[in-house]
Amino acid sequence: MADFNWCHGPQCHEKHTVDRVRGVKGSKVLRTRKVAINKWNSGGVWSYWCSQGCYNDFAKEYMAQIIAIAPRTECLETPIKDPTRERYSNSYHSWYNTEIIVDETRQS
Ligand SMILES: [Zn+2]
């Protein structure tokens, strides 16, 4: 198995950074970045994209196809218990916290 992926950003090879410059004098190119697979990105999206920009470019270009994989035609709901709002304070200020608890008894 390869220890890298080519960045899946559709315009990765068009971005003007010196680390993308490859080739011999007279026939230089901007090349898609390699993304090294390591213990931090293995199995995650950052083993397929070199940057947030390339990730966004991919999402923008392939949005319709991505959505078609699992279209959301109805909302989803998670049953919760009636939320309780409590006031807290210390010597500087006060605040409210609303606790939201999932109602496991109504889980489908
Ligand atoms: Zn990229």
mmCIF file of N, CA, C and O and ligand atoms in Angstrom:
data_model
loop_
_atom_site.group_PDB
_atom_site.id
_atom_site.type_symbol
_atom_site.label_atom_id
_atom_site.label_comp_id
_atom_site.label_asym_id
_atom_site.label_seq_id
_atom_site.Cartn_x
_atom_site.Cartn_y
_atom_site.Cartn_z
ATOM 1 N N MET A 1 0.845 -1.203 0.000
ATOM 2 C CA MET A 1 0.000 0.000 0.000
ATOM 3 C C MET A 1 0.877 1.248 0.000
ATOM 4 O O MET A 1 1.887 1.316 0.694
ATOM 5 N N ALA A 2 0.507 2.182 -0.823
ATOM 6 C CA ALA A 2 1.273 3.427 -0.900
ATOM 7 C C ALA A 2 1.227 4.166 0.435
ATOM 8 O O ALA A 2 0.249 4.062 1.171
ATOM 9 N N ASP A 3 2.302 4.885 0.726
ATOM 10 C CA ASP A 3 2.324 5.635 1.976
ATOM 11 C C ASP A 3 1.929 7.089 1.765
ATOM 12 O O ASP A 3 2.184 7.936 2.588
ATOM 13 N N PHE A 4 1.311 7.334 0.607
ATOM 14 C CA PHE A 4 0.821 8.687 0.351
ATOM 15 C C PHE A 4 -0.395 8.634 -0.566
ATOM 16 O O PHE A 4 -0.638 7.622 -1.224
ATOM 17 N N ASN A 5 -1.151 9.703 -0.585
ATOM 18 C CA ASN A 5 -2.220 9.913 -1.570
ATOM 19 C C ASN A 5 -1.909 11.196 -2.301
ATOM 20 O O ASN A 5 -1.322 12.121 -1.724
ATOM 21 N N TRP A 6 -2.299 11.277 -3.561
ATOM 22 C CA TRP A 6 -2.261 12.564 -4.235
ATOM 23 C C TRP A 6 -3.413 13.389 -3.686
ATOM 24 O O TRP A 6 -4.512 12.858 -3.476
ATOM 25 N N CYS A 7 -3.180 14.654 -3.455
ATOM 26 C CA CYS A 7 -4.248 15.528 -2.962
ATOM 27 C C CYS A 7 -5.425 15.478 -3.938
ATOM 28 O O CYS A 7 -5.230 15.532 -5.144
ATOM 29 N N HIS A 8 -6.627 15.364 -3.399
ATOM 30 C CA HIS A 8 -7.819 15.269 -4.243
ATOM 31 C C HIS A 8 -8.411 16.631 -4.608
ATOM 32 O O HIS A 8 -9.476 16.702 -5.222
ATOM 33 N N GLY A 9 -7.761 17.704 -4.234
ATOM 34 C CA GLY A 9 -8.224 19.036 -4.627
ATOM 35 C C GLY A 9 -8.147 19.183 -6.139
ATOM 36 O O GLY A 9 -7.079 18.988 -6.714
ATOM 37 N N PRO A 10 -9.270 19.509 -6.792
ATOM 38 C CA PRO A 10 -9.279 19.577 -8.260
ATOM 39 C C PRO A 10 -8.383 20.678 -8.831
ATOM 40 O O PRO A 10 -7.990 20.597 -9.992
ATOM 41 N N GLN A 11 -8.067 21.690 -8.040
ATOM 42 C CA GLN A 11 -7.179 22.759 -8.511
ATOM 43 C C GLN A 11 -5.842 22.775 -7.763
ATOM 44 O O GLN A 11 -5.111 23.762 -7.832
ATOM 45 N N CYS A 12 -5.511 21.699 -7.065
ATOM 46 C CA CYS A 12 -4.265 21.669 -6.284
ATOM 47 C C CYS A 12 -3.068 22.015 -7.166
ATOM 48 O O CYS A 12 -2.195 22.783 -6.772
ATOM 49 N N HIS A 13 -3.049 21.475 -8.387
ATOM 50 C CA HIS A 13 -1.912 21.664 -9.301
ATOM 51 C C HIS A 13 -1.901 23.044 -9.960
ATOM 52 O O HIS A 13 -1.024 23.312 -10.789
ATOM 53 N N GLU A 14 -2.881 23.882 -9.626
ATOM 54 C CA GLU A 14 -2.920 25.224 -10.227
ATOM 55 C C GLU A 14 -2.522 26.297 -9.218
ATOM 56 O O GLU A 14 -2.426 27.467 -9.568
ATOM 57 N N LYS A 15 -2.319 25.913 -7.973
ATOM 58 C CA LYS A 15 -1.988 26.897 -6.923
ATOM 59 C C LYS A 15 -0.498 27.232 -6.982
ATOM 60 O O LYS A 15 0.346 26.348 -7.107
ATOM 61 N N HIS A 16 -0.219 28.512 -6.891
ATOM 62 C CA HIS A 16 1.157 28.996 -7.067
ATOM 63 C C HIS A 16 1.944 28.963 -5.761
ATOM 64 O O HIS A 16 2.020 29.951 -5.049
ATOM 65 N N THR A 17 2.510 27.789 -5.444
ATOM 66 C CA THR A 17 3.417 27.690 -4.292
ATOM 67 C C THR A 17 4.682 26.990 -4.771
ATOM 68 O O THR A 17 4.628 26.111 -5.643
ATOM 69 N N VAL A 18 5.804 27.359 -4.207
ATOM 70 C CA VAL A 18 7.085 26.802 -4.685
ATOM 71 C C VAL A 18 7.207 25.309 -4.414
ATOM 72 O O VAL A 18 7.910 24.603 -5.140
ATOM 73 N N ASP A 19 6.516 24.809 -3.367
ATOM 74 C CA ASP A 19 6.627 23.365 -3.095
ATOM 75 C C ASP A 19 5.924 22.515 -4.144
ATOM 76 O O ASP A 19 6.148 21.311 -4.199
ATOM 77 N N ARG A 20 5.105 23.126 -4.996
ATOM 78 C CA ARG A 20 4.450 22.370 -6.066
ATOM 79 C C ARG A 20 5.260 22.381 -7.365
ATOM 80 O O ARG A 20 4.921 21.679 -8.317
ATOM 81 N N VAL A 21 6.301 23.171 -7.437
ATOM 82 C CA VAL A 21 7.112 23.269 -8.661
ATOM 83 C C VAL A 21 7.948 22.006 -8.808
ATOM 84 O O VAL A 21 8.655 21.600 -7.898
ATOM 85 N N ARG A 22 7.830 21.371 -9.954
ATOM 86 C CA ARG A 22 8.574 20.152 -10.256
ATOM 87 C C ARG A 22 9.096 20.238 -11.686
ATOM 88 O O ARG A 22 8.673 21.087 -12.466
ATOM 89 N N GLY A 23 9.986 19.306 -12.029
ATOM 90 C CA GLY A 23 10.476 19.207 -13.399
ATOM 91 C C GLY A 23 11.816 19.891 -13.609
ATOM 92 O O GLY A 23 12.309 20.611 -12.740
ATOM 93 N N VAL A 24 12.401 19.633 -14.757
ATOM 94 C CA VAL A 24 13.719 20.177 -15.095
ATOM 95 C C VAL A 24 13.570 21.537 -15.745
ATOM 96 O O VAL A 24 12.495 21.885 -16.269
ATOM 97 N N LYS A 25 14.638 22.301 -15.726
ATOM 98 C CA LYS A 25 14.659 23.639 -16.295
ATOM 99 C C LYS A 25 14.144 23.603 -17.734
ATOM 100 O O LYS A 25 14.539 22.739 -18.519
ATOM 101 N N GLY A 26 13.259 24.506 -18.063
ATOM 102 C CA GLY A 26 12.712 24.538 -19.417
ATOM 103 C C GLY A 26 11.395 23.797 -19.540
ATOM 104 O O GLY A 26 10.657 24.012 -20.505
ATOM 105 N N SER A 27 11.091 22.894 -18.596
ATOM 106 C CA SER A 27 9.783 22.214 -18.639
ATOM 107 C C SER A 27 9.247 22.031 -17.221
ATOM 108 O O SER A 27 8.909 20.924 -16.807
ATOM 109 N N LYS A 28 9.212 23.118 -16.482
ATOM 110 C CA LYS A 28 8.699 23.105 -15.117
ATOM 111 C C LYS A 28 7.175 22.981 -15.101
ATOM 112 O O LYS A 28 6.489 23.430 -16.037
ATOM 113 N N VAL A 29 6.657 22.394 -14.038
ATOM 114 C CA VAL A 29 5.202 22.268 -13.863
ATOM 115 C C VAL A 29 4.843 22.559 -12.407
ATOM 116 O O VAL A 29 5.705 22.496 -11.526
ATOM 117 N N LEU A 30 3.571 22.859 -12.202
ATOM 118 C CA LEU A 30 3.001 22.857 -10.859
ATOM 119 C C LEU A 30 2.317 21.506 -10.725
ATOM 120 O O LEU A 30 1.471 21.155 -11.545
ATOM 121 N N ARG A 31 2.695 20.723 -9.736
ATOM 122 C CA ARG A 31 2.175 19.367 -9.593
ATOM 123 C C ARG A 31 1.305 19.251 -8.347
ATOM 124 O O ARG A 31 1.582 19.863 -7.316
ATOM 125 N N THR A 32 0.273 18.435 -8.454
ATOM 126 C CA THR A 32 -0.566 18.082 -7.301
ATOM 127 C C THR A 32 0.330 17.638 -6.145
ATOM 128 O O THR A 32 1.288 16.889 -6.359
ATOM 129 N N ARG A 33 0.012 18.105 -4.947
ATOM 130 C CA ARG A 33 0.793 17.728 -3.766
ATOM 131 C C ARG A 33 0.541 16.277 -3.368
ATOM 132 O O ARG A 33 -0.586 15.781 -3.469
ATOM 133 N N LYS A 34 1.602 15.639 -2.871
ATOM 134 C CA LYS A 34 1.471 14.332 -2.221
ATOM 135 C C LYS A 34 1.079 14.590 -0.776
ATOM 136 O O LYS A 34 1.581 15.513 -0.152
ATOM 137 N N VAL A 35 0.166 13.762 -0.265
ATOM 138 C CA VAL A 35 -0.189 13.850 1.149
ATOM 139 C C VAL A 35 0.331 12.581 1.813
ATOM 140 O O VAL A 35 -0.148 11.480 1.528
ATOM 141 N N ALA A 36 1.344 12.716 2.634
ATOM 142 C CA ALA A 36 1.905 11.563 3.347
ATOM 143 C C ALA A 36 0.877 11.018 4.332
ATOM 144 O O ALA A 36 0.215 11.783 5.029
ATOM 145 N N ILE A 37 0.725 9.703 4.354
ATOM 146 C CA ILE A 37 -0.184 9.071 5.320
ATOM 147 C C ILE A 37 0.631 8.751 6.572
ATOM 148 O O ILE A 37 1.680 8.106 6.491
ATOM 149 N N ASN A 38 0.154 9.241 7.690
ATOM 150 C CA ASN A 38 0.874 9.003 8.953
ATOM 151 C C ASN A 38 -0.128 8.669 10.052
ATOM 152 O O ASN A 38 -1.333 8.568 9.802
ATOM 153 N N LYS A 39 0.364 8.509 11.258
ATOM 154 C CA LYS A 39 -0.525 8.072 12.346
ATOM 155 C C LYS A 39 -1.556 9.129 12.734
ATOM 156 O O LYS A 39 -2.551 8.825 13.379
ATOM 157 N N TRP A 40 -1.330 10.403 12.350
ATOM 158 C CA TRP A 40 -2.288 11.453 12.707
ATOM 159 C C TRP A 40 -3.429 11.593 11.704
ATOM 160 O O TRP A 40 -4.517 11.988 12.046
ATOM 161 N N ASN A 41 -3.162 11.318 10.409
ATOM 162 C CA ASN A 41 -4.212 11.531 9.408
ATOM 163 C C ASN A 41 -4.770 10.229 8.835
ATOM 164 O O ASN A 41 -5.734 10.260 8.082
ATOM 165 N N SER A 42 -4.172 9.102 9.164
ATOM 166 C CA SER A 42 -4.596 7.825 8.602
ATOM 167 C C SER A 42 -6.076 7.572 8.885
ATOM 168 O O SER A 42 -6.514 7.674 10.024
ATOM 169 N N GLY A 43 -6.833 7.267 7.822
ATOM 170 C CA GLY A 43 -8.258 7.000 7.972
ATOM 171 C C GLY A 43 -9.114 8.249 8.038
ATOM 172 O O GLY A 43 -10.333 8.163 8.101
ATOM 173 N N GLY A 44 -8.502 9.428 8.014
ATOM 174 C CA GLY A 44 -9.259 10.679 8.076
ATOM 175 C C GLY A 44 -9.166 11.458 6.780
ATOM 176 O O GLY A 44 -8.421 11.080 5.870
ATOM 177 N N VAL A 45 -9.944 12.540 6.687
ATOM 178 C CA VAL A 45 -9.970 13.329 5.445
ATOM 179 C C VAL A 45 -8.613 13.945 5.130
ATOM 180 O O VAL A 45 -8.291 14.164 3.958
ATOM 181 N N TRP A 46 -7.801 14.220 6.146
ATOM 182 C CA TRP A 46 -6.530 14.901 5.890
ATOM 183 C C TRP A 46 -5.464 13.971 5.346
ATOM 184 O O TRP A 46 -4.319 14.373 5.172
ATOM 185 N N SER A 47 -5.835 12.726 5.043
ATOM 186 C CA SER A 47 -4.915 11.879 4.283
ATOM 187 C C SER A 47 -5.250 11.960 2.790
ATOM 188 O O SER A 47 -4.558 11.370 1.972
ATOM 189 N N TYR A 48 -6.302 12.706 2.437
ATOM 190 C CA TYR A 48 -6.696 12.850 1.028
ATOM 191 C C TYR A 48 -6.601 14.274 0.500
ATOM 192 O O TYR A 48 -6.651 14.481 -0.712
ATOM 193 N N TRP A 49 -6.531 15.259 1.382
ATOM 194 C CA TRP A 49 -6.415 16.652 0.956
ATOM 195 C C TRP A 49 -5.245 17.305 1.657
ATOM 196 O O TRP A 49 -5.033 17.078 2.853
ATOM 197 N N CYS A 50 -4.526 18.161 0.910
ATOM 198 C CA CYS A 50 -3.337 18.802 1.473
ATOM 199 C C CYS A 50 -3.684 20.026 2.296
ATOM 200 O O CYS A 50 -2.853 20.497 3.068
ATOM 201 N N SER A 51 -4.891 20.565 2.115
ATOM 202 C CA SER A 51 -5.233 21.815 2.802
ATOM 203 C C SER A 51 -6.747 21.968 2.867
ATOM 204 O O SER A 51 -7.501 21.309 2.129
ATOM 205 N N GLN A 52 -7.182 22.886 3.729
ATOM 206 C CA GLN A 52 -8.599 23.224 3.817
ATOM 207 C C GLN A 52 -9.096 23.762 2.476
ATOM 208 O O GLN A 52 -10.214 23.475 2.046
ATOM 209 N N GLY A 53 -8.257 24.537 1.784
ATOM 210 C CA GLY A 53 -8.631 25.104 0.486
ATOM 211 C C GLY A 53 -8.925 24.020 -0.534
ATOM 212 O O GLY A 53 -9.924 24.079 -1.244
ATOM 213 N N CYS A 54 -8.046 23.007 -0.616
ATOM 214 C CA CYS A 54 -8.267 21.916 -1.572
ATOM 215 C C CYS A 54 -9.497 21.100 -1.198
ATOM 216 O O CYS A 54 -10.245 20.651 -2.059
ATOM 217 N N TYR A 55 -9.715 20.911 0.104
ATOM 218 C CA TYR A 55 -10.905 20.199 0.586
ATOM 219 C C TYR A 55 -12.169 20.955 0.163
ATOM 220 O O TYR A 55 -13.116 20.371 -0.370
ATOM 221 N N ASN A 56 -12.160 22.282 0.353
ATOM 222 C CA ASN A 56 -13.309 23.114 -0.038
ATOM 223 C C ASN A 56 -13.514 23.103 -1.556
ATOM 224 O O ASN A 56 -14.653 23.044 -2.019
ATOM 225 N N ASP A 57 -12.419 23.159 -2.316
ATOM 226 C CA ASP A 57 -12.521 23.109 -3.788
ATOM 227 C C ASP A 57 -13.196 21.814 -4.234
ATOM 228 O O ASP A 57 -14.044 21.814 -5.129
ATOM 229 N N PHE A 58 -12.809 20.701 -3.609
ATOM 230 C CA PHE A 58 -13.389 19.397 -3.937
ATOM 231 C C PHE A 58 -14.880 19.386 -3.622
ATOM 232 O O PHE A 58 -15.706 18.977 -4.445
ATOM 233 N N ALA A 59 -15.232 19.856 -2.418
ATOM 234 C CA ALA A 59 -16.638 19.880 -1.997
ATOM 235 C C ALA A 59 -17.473 20.745 -2.934
ATOM 236 O O ALA A 59 -18.585 20.373 -3.313
ATOM 237 N N LYS A 60 -16.923 21.899 -3.331
ATOM 238 C CA LYS A 60 -17.647 22.808 -4.214
ATOM 239 C C LYS A 60 -17.868 22.164 -5.585
ATOM 240 O O LYS A 60 -18.956 22.203 -6.129
ATOM 241 N N GLU A 61 -16.815 21.531 -6.126
ATOM 242 C CA GLU A 61 -16.922 20.954 -7.470
ATOM 243 C C GLU A 61 -17.807 19.715 -7.521
ATOM 244 O O GLU A 61 -18.505 19.486 -8.502
ATOM 245 N N TYR A 62 -17.778 18.902 -6.448
ATOM 246 C CA TYR A 62 -18.492 17.622 -6.496
ATOM 247 C C TYR A 62 -19.692 17.563 -5.556
ATOM 248 O O TYR A 62 -20.188 16.477 -5.236
ATOM 249 N N MET A 63 -20.160 18.727 -5.106
ATOM 250 C CA MET A 63 -21.271 18.812 -4.156
ATOM 251 C C MET A 63 -22.471 17.945 -4.559
ATOM 252 O O MET A 63 -22.987 17.175 -3.746
ATOM 253 N N ALA A 64 -22.925 18.069 -5.818
ATOM 254 C CA ALA A 64 -24.128 17.350 -6.256
ATOM 255 C C ALA A 64 -23.939 15.843 -6.138
ATOM 256 O O ALA A 64 -24.836 15.126 -5.679
ATOM 257 N N GLN A 65 -22.760 15.357 -6.536
ATOM 258 C CA GLN A 65 -22.499 13.912 -6.452
ATOM 259 C C GLN A 65 -22.373 13.447 -5.002
ATOM 260 O O GLN A 65 -22.839 12.365 -4.644
ATOM 261 N N ILE A 66 -21.732 14.265 -4.165
ATOM 262 C CA ILE A 66 -21.575 13.902 -2.754
ATOM 263 C C ILE A 66 -22.949 13.799 -2.098
ATOM 264 O O ILE A 66 -23.262 12.825 -1.407
ATOM 265 N N ILE A 67 -23.807 14.786 -2.345
ATOM 266 C CA ILE A 67 -25.153 14.787 -1.761
ATOM 267 C C ILE A 67 -25.960 13.597 -2.263
ATOM 268 O O ILE A 67 -26.733 12.995 -1.518
ATOM 269 N N ALA A 68 -25.739 13.232 -3.538
ATOM 270 C CA ALA A 68 -26.495 12.121 -4.127
ATOM 271 C C ALA A 68 -26.204 10.791 -3.432
ATOM 272 O O ALA A 68 -27.010 9.879 -3.468
ATOM 273 N N ILE A 69 -25.055 10.675 -2.776
ATOM 274 C CA ILE A 69 -24.699 9.439 -2.062
ATOM 275 C C ILE A 69 -25.674 9.205 -0.910
ATOM 276 O O ILE A 69 -26.114 8.072 -0.677
ATOM 277 N N ALA A 70 -26.033 10.259 -0.192
ATOM 278 C CA ALA A 70 -26.914 10.126 0.975
ATOM 279 C C ALA A 70 -27.761 11.377 1.118
ATOM 280 O O ALA A 70 -27.546 12.193 2.008
ATOM 281 N N PRO A 71 -28.720 11.557 0.204
ATOM 282 C CA PRO A 71 -29.526 12.783 0.250
ATOM 283 C C PRO A 71 -30.374 12.867 1.524
ATOM 284 O O PRO A 71 -30.886 11.849 2.000
ATOM 285 N N ARG A 72 -30.476 14.065 2.079
ATOM 286 C CA ARG A 72 -31.302 14.296 3.270
ATOM 287 C C ARG A 72 -32.591 14.949 2.793
ATOM 288 O O ARG A 72 -32.618 16.128 2.467
ATOM 289 N N THR A 73 -33.663 14.165 2.708
ATOM 290 C CA THR A 73 -34.932 14.681 2.208
ATOM 291 C C THR A 73 -35.904 14.988 3.341
ATOM 292 O O THR A 73 -36.939 15.599 3.127
ATOM 293 N N GLU A 74 -35.562 14.512 4.548
ATOM 294 C CA GLU A 74 -36.382 14.794 5.726
ATOM 295 C C GLU A 74 -35.443 15.124 6.873
ATOM 296 O O GLU A 74 -34.311 14.660 6.904
ATOM 297 N N CYS A 75 -35.955 15.906 7.815
ATOM 298 C CA CYS A 75 -35.123 16.205 8.976
ATOM 299 C C CYS A 75 -35.020 14.972 9.867
ATOM 300 O O CYS A 75 -35.837 14.065 9.780
ATOM 301 N N LEU A 76 -33.994 14.944 10.694
ATOM 302 C CA LEU A 76 -33.835 13.898 11.695
ATOM 303 C C LEU A 76 -34.113 14.511 13.060
ATOM 304 O O LEU A 76 -34.025 15.735 13.221
ATOM 305 N N GLU A 77 -34.465 13.702 14.022
ATOM 306 C CA GLU A 77 -34.722 14.211 15.367
ATOM 307 C C GLU A 77 -34.105 13.281 16.397
ATOM 308 O O GLU A 77 -34.084 12.069 16.208
ATOM 309 N N THR A 78 -33.608 13.862 17.462
ATOM 310 C CA THR A 78 -33.100 13.117 18.608
ATOM 311 C C THR A 78 -33.998 13.430 19.790
ATOM 312 O O THR A 78 -34.105 14.596 20.192
ATOM 313 N N PRO A 79 -34.711 12.432 20.323
ATOM 314 C CA PRO A 79 -35.597 12.697 21.461
ATOM 315 C C PRO A 79 -34.793 13.154 22.686
ATOM 316 O O PRO A 79 -33.766 12.555 23.006
ATOM 317 N N ILE A 80 -35.271 14.218 23.322
ATOM 318 C CA ILE A 80 -34.605 14.722 24.543
ATOM 319 C C ILE A 80 -35.633 14.893 25.652
ATOM 320 O O ILE A 80 -36.831 14.983 25.408
ATOM 321 N N LYS A 81 -35.123 14.934 26.870
ATOM 322 C CA LYS A 81 -35.972 15.256 28.019
ATOM 323 C C LYS A 81 -36.193 16.765 28.031
ATOM 324 O O LYS A 81 -35.415 17.516 27.424
ATOM 325 N N ASP A 82 -37.257 17.235 28.687
ATOM 326 C CA ASP A 82 -37.514 18.678 28.757
ATOM 327 C C ASP A 82 -36.266 19.378 29.305
ATOM 328 O O ASP A 82 -35.802 19.041 30.398
ATOM 329 N N PRO A 83 -35.714 20.333 28.566
ATOM 330 C CA PRO A 83 -34.489 20.994 29.023
ATOM 331 C C PRO A 83 -34.720 21.763 30.321
ATOM 332 O O PRO A 83 -35.784 22.334 30.541
ATOM 333 N N THR A 84 -33.701 21.761 31.177
ATOM 334 C CA THR A 84 -33.774 22.522 32.424
ATOM 335 C C THR A 84 -32.757 23.648 32.370
ATOM 336 O O THR A 84 -31.608 23.444 31.996
ATOM 337 N N ARG A 85 -33.242 24.857 32.727
ATOM 338 C CA ARG A 85 -32.380 26.043 32.694
ATOM 339 C C ARG A 85 -32.022 26.422 34.121
ATOM 340 O O ARG A 85 -32.916 26.647 34.931
ATOM 341 N N GLU A 86 -30.733 26.471 34.403
ATOM 342 C CA GLU A 86 -30.310 26.813 35.765
ATOM 343 C C GLU A 86 -29.384 28.011 35.747
ATOM 344 O O GLU A 86 -28.578 28.183 34.835
ATOM 345 N N ARG A 87 -29.511 28.814 36.808
ATOM 346 C CA ARG A 87 -28.675 30.011 36.919
ATOM 347 C C ARG A 87 -27.472 29.688 37.795
ATOM 348 O O ARG A 87 -27.601 29.081 38.856
ATOM 349 N N TYR A 88 -26.306 30.109 37.314
ATOM 350 C CA TYR A 88 -25.076 29.930 38.090
ATOM 351 C C TYR A 88 -24.456 31.301 38.302
ATOM 352 O O TYR A 88 -24.697 32.232 37.537
ATOM 353 N N SER A 89 -23.639 31.426 39.354
ATOM 354 C CA SER A 89 -22.936 32.685 39.551
ATOM 355 C C SER A 89 -21.670 32.457 40.362
ATOM 356 O O SER A 89 -21.554 31.491 41.115
ATOM 357 N N ASN A 90 -20.716 33.356 40.137
ATOM 358 C CA ASN A 90 -19.555 33.415 41.014
ATOM 359 C C ASN A 90 -19.403 34.872 41.435
ATOM 360 O O ASN A 90 -20.318 35.670 41.223
ATOM 361 N N SER A 91 -18.303 35.237 41.988
ATOM 362 C CA SER A 91 -18.169 36.610 42.489
ATOM 363 C C SER A 91 -18.045 37.638 41.364
ATOM 364 O O SER A 91 -18.125 38.838 41.616
ATOM 365 N N TYR A 92 -17.852 37.192 40.121
ATOM 366 C CA TYR A 92 -17.668 38.131 39.004
ATOM 367 C C TYR A 92 -18.915 38.310 38.150
ATOM 368 O O TYR A 92 -19.242 39.401 37.725
ATOM 369 N N HIS A 93 -19.575 37.233 37.877
ATOM 370 C CA HIS A 93 -20.724 37.309 36.974
ATOM 371 C C HIS A 93 -21.639 36.107 37.179
ATOM 372 O O HIS A 93 -21.302 35.180 37.916
ATOM 373 N N SER A 94 -22.762 36.158 36.491
ATOM 374 C CA SER A 94 -23.682 35.020 36.542
ATOM 375 C C SER A 94 -24.031 34.615 35.118
ATOM 376 O O SER A 94 -23.876 35.392 34.183
ATOM 377 N N TRP A 95 -24.482 33.404 34.994
ATOM 378 C CA TRP A 95 -24.827 32.891 33.670
ATOM 379 C C TRP A 95 -25.863 31.790 33.808
ATOM 380 O O TRP A 95 -26.110 31.293 34.893
ATOM 381 N N TYR A 96 -26.470 31.458 32.697
ATOM 382 C CA TYR A 96 -27.435 30.376 32.673
ATOM 383 C C TYR A 96 -26.858 29.209 31.904
ATOM 384 O O TYR A 96 -26.102 29.396 30.949
ATOM 385 N N ASN A 97 -27.211 28.042 32.326
ATOM 386 C CA ASN A 97 -26.836 26.850 31.575
ATOM 387 C C ASN A 97 -28.095 26.011 31.381
ATOM 388 O O ASN A 97 -28.833 25.765 32.330
ATOM 389 N N THR A 98 -28.349 25.655 30.143
ATOM 390 C CA THR A 98 -29.495 24.814 29.833
ATOM 391 C C THR A 98 -28.999 23.408 29.534
ATOM 392 O O THR A 98 -28.231 23.208 28.592
ATOM 393 N N GLU A 99 -29.397 22.475 30.371
ATOM 394 C CA GLU A 99 -28.936 21.110 30.208
ATOM 395 C C GLU A 99 -29.868 20.359 29.259
ATOM 396 O O GLU A 99 -31.085 20.370 29.437
ATOM 397 N N ILE A 100 -29.276 19.755 28.270
ATOM 398 C CA ILE A 100 -30.032 18.964 27.302
ATOM 399 C C ILE A 100 -29.578 17.516 27.426
ATOM 400 O O ILE A 100 -28.401 17.214 27.270
ATOM 401 N N ILE A 101 -30.544 16.651 27.746
ATOM 402 C CA ILE A 101 -30.234 15.236 27.955
ATOM 403 C C ILE A 101 -31.033 14.397 26.953
ATOM 404 O O ILE A 101 -32.245 14.572 26.813
ATOM 405 N N VAL A 102 -30.347 13.504 26.279
ATOM 406 C CA VAL A 102 -31.011 12.613 25.322
ATOM 407 C C VAL A 102 -31.905 11.651 26.093
ATOM 408 O O VAL A 102 -31.512 11.102 27.117
ATOM 409 N N ASP A 103 -33.127 11.489 25.605
ATOM 410 C CA ASP A 103 -34.082 10.566 26.233
ATOM 411 C C ASP A 103 -33.908 9.188 25.596
ATOM 412 O O ASP A 103 -34.450 8.905 24.527
ATOM 413 N N GLU A 104 -33.102 8.366 26.291
ATOM 414 C CA GLU A 104 -32.792 7.029 25.752
ATOM 415 C C GLU A 104 -34.037 6.152 25.646
ATOM 416 O O GLU A 104 -34.072 5.233 24.838
ATOM 417 N N THR A 105 -35.082 6.451 26.458
ATOM 418 C CA THR A 105 -36.280 5.618 26.439
ATOM 419 C C THR A 105 -37.102 5.822 25.158
ATOM 420 O O THR A 105 -37.935 4.990 24.822
ATOM 421 N N ARG A 106 -36.873 6.951 24.464
ATOM 422 C CA ARG A 106 -37.613 7.216 23.235
ATOM 423 C C ARG A 106 -36.761 7.055 21.986
ATOM 424 O O ARG A 106 -37.137 7.447 20.905
ATOM 425 N N GLN A 107 -35.561 6.503 22.153
ATOM 426 C CA GLN A 107 -34.702 6.279 20.985
ATOM 427 C C GLN A 107 -35.345 5.243 20.075
ATOM 428 O O GLN A 107 -35.825 4.208 20.547
ATOM 429 N N SER A 108 -35.302 5.508 18.793
ATOM 430 C CA SER A 108 -35.940 4.558 17.860
ATOM 431 C C SER A 108 -35.014 3.401 17.545
ATOM 432 O O SER A 108 -33.836 3.497 17.654
HETATM 433 ZN ZN ZN B 1 -4.047 20.124 -2.503
#
